Short mmCIF file of C-alpha atoms in Angstrom, two decimals:
data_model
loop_
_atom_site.label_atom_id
_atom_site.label_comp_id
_atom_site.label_asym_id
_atom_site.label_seq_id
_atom_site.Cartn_x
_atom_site.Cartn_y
_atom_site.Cartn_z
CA UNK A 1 -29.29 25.06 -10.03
CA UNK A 2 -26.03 22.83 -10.13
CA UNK A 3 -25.49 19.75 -8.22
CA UNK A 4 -22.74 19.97 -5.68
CA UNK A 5 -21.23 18.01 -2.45
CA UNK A 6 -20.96 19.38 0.42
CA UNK A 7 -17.66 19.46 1.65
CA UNK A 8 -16.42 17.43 4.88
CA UNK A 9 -14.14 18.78 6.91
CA UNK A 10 -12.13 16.02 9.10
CA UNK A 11 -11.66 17.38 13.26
CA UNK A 12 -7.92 16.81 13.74
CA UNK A 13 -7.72 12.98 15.66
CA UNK A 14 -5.11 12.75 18.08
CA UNK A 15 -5.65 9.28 18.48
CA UNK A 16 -3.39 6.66 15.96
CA UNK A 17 -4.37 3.52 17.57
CA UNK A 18 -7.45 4.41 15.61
CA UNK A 19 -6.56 6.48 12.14
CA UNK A 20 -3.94 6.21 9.41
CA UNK A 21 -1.31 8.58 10.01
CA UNK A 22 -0.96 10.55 7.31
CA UNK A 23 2.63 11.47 7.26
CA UNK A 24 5.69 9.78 8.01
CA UNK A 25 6.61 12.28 10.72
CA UNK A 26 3.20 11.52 12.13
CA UNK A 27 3.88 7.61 12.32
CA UNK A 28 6.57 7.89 14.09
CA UNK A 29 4.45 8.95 17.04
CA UNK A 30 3.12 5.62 17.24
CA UNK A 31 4.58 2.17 18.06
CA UNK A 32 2.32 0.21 16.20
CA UNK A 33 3.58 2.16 13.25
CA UNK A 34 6.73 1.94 13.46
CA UNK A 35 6.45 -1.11 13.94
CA UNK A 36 4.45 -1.81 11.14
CA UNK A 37 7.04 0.22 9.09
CA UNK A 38 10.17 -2.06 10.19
CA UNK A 39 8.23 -4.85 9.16
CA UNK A 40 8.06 -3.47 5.74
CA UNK A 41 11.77 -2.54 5.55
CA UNK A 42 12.61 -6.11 6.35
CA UNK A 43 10.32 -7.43 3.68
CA UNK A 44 11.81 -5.10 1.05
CA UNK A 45 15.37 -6.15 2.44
CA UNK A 46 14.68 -9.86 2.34
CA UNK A 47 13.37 -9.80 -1.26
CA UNK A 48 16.71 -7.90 -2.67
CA UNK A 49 14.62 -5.04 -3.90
CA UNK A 50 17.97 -2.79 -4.06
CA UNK A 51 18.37 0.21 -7.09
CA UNK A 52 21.06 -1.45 -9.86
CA UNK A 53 24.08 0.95 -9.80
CA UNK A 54 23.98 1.79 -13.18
CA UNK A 55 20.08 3.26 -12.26
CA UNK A 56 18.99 6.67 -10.89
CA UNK A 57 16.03 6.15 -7.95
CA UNK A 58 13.09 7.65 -7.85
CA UNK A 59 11.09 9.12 -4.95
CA UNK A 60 8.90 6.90 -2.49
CA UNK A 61 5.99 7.80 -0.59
CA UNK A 62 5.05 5.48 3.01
CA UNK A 63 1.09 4.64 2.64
CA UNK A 64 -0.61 3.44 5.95
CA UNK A 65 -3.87 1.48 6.24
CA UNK A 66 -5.42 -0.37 9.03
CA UNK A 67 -6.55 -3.56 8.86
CA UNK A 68 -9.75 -4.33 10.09
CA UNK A 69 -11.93 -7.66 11.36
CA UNK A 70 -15.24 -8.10 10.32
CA UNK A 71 -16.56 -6.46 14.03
CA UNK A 72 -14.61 -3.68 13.17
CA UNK A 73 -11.70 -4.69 15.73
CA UNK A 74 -7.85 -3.69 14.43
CA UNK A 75 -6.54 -6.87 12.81
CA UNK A 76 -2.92 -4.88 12.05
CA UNK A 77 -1.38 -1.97 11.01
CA UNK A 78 -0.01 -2.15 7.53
CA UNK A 79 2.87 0.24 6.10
CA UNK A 80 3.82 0.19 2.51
CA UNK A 81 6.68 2.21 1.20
CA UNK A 82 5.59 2.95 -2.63
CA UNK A 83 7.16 4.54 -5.46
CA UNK A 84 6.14 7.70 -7.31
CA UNK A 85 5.64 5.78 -11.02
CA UNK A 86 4.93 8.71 -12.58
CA UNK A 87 8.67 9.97 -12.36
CA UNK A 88 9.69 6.83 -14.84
CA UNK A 89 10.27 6.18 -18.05
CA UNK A 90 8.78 3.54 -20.42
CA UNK A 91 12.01 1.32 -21.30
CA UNK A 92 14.25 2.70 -19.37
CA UNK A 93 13.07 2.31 -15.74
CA UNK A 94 10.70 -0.42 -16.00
CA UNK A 95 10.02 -2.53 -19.40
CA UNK A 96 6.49 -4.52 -18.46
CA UNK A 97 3.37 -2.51 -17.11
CA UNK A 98 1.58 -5.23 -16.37
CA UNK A 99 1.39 -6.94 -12.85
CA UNK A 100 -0.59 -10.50 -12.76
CA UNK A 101 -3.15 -10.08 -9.95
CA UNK A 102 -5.29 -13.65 -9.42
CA UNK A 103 -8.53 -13.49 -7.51
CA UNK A 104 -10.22 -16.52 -6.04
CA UNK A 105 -13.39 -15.99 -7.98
CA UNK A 106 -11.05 -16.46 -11.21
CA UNK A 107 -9.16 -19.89 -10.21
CA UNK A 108 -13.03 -21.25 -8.91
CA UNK A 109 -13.91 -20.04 -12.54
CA UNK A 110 -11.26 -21.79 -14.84
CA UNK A 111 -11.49 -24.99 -12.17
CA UNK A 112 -15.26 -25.11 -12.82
CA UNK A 113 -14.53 -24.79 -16.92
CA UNK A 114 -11.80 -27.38 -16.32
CA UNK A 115 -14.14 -29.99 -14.81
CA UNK A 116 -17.17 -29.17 -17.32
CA UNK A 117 -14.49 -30.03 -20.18
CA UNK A 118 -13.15 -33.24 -18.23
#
């Protein structure tokens, strides 16, 4: 006998005040979403991220996740628009793979080694 999972099969939810769309046609539907996606633009906008001329783009996907409180109440309705990496090339679309993440458990660590070394 092999081991298996059982397969779940999600009923189709009507509802996006309470699920992540999962389409950009499908966001559009919804206020809070489009909302949520504006928001986004504007960030993008604000930050200059524009394509150099002398570069070719690369496709973009919009990811959607709600935000949640601890009682399970919707905190806000994030949008993200993300590029597809895996259409790049080392060296000539991006040069640096690495992108500096810092948690609070690390700065509480190094502040703790700080203070033990005076």
């Amino acid at each position: 006998m092999g081991i298996f999972k059982p397969k779940g099969w999600l009923s189709e939810v009507t509802d996006l005040d309470k699920t992540e769309p999962r389409s950009y046609k499908e966001s559009l539907l919804h206020p809070s979403w489009k909302q949520a996606m504006l928001e986004e633009y504007e960030a993008l906008i604000r930050n200059n991220a524009a394509l150099p001329q002398d570069r070719k783009g690369i496709g973009s996907k919009w990811v959607f996740r709600l935000k949640q409180t601890p009682s399970d109440e919707i905190a806000r309705y994030k949008a993200r628009l993300v590029a597809q990496g895996f259409n790049q090339d080392y060296g000539i679309d991006y040069f640096e793979t690495f992108n500096p993440v810092v948690k609070p458990t690390i700065i509480q660590l190094i502040l703790s080694i700080a203070l033990s070394q005076n």
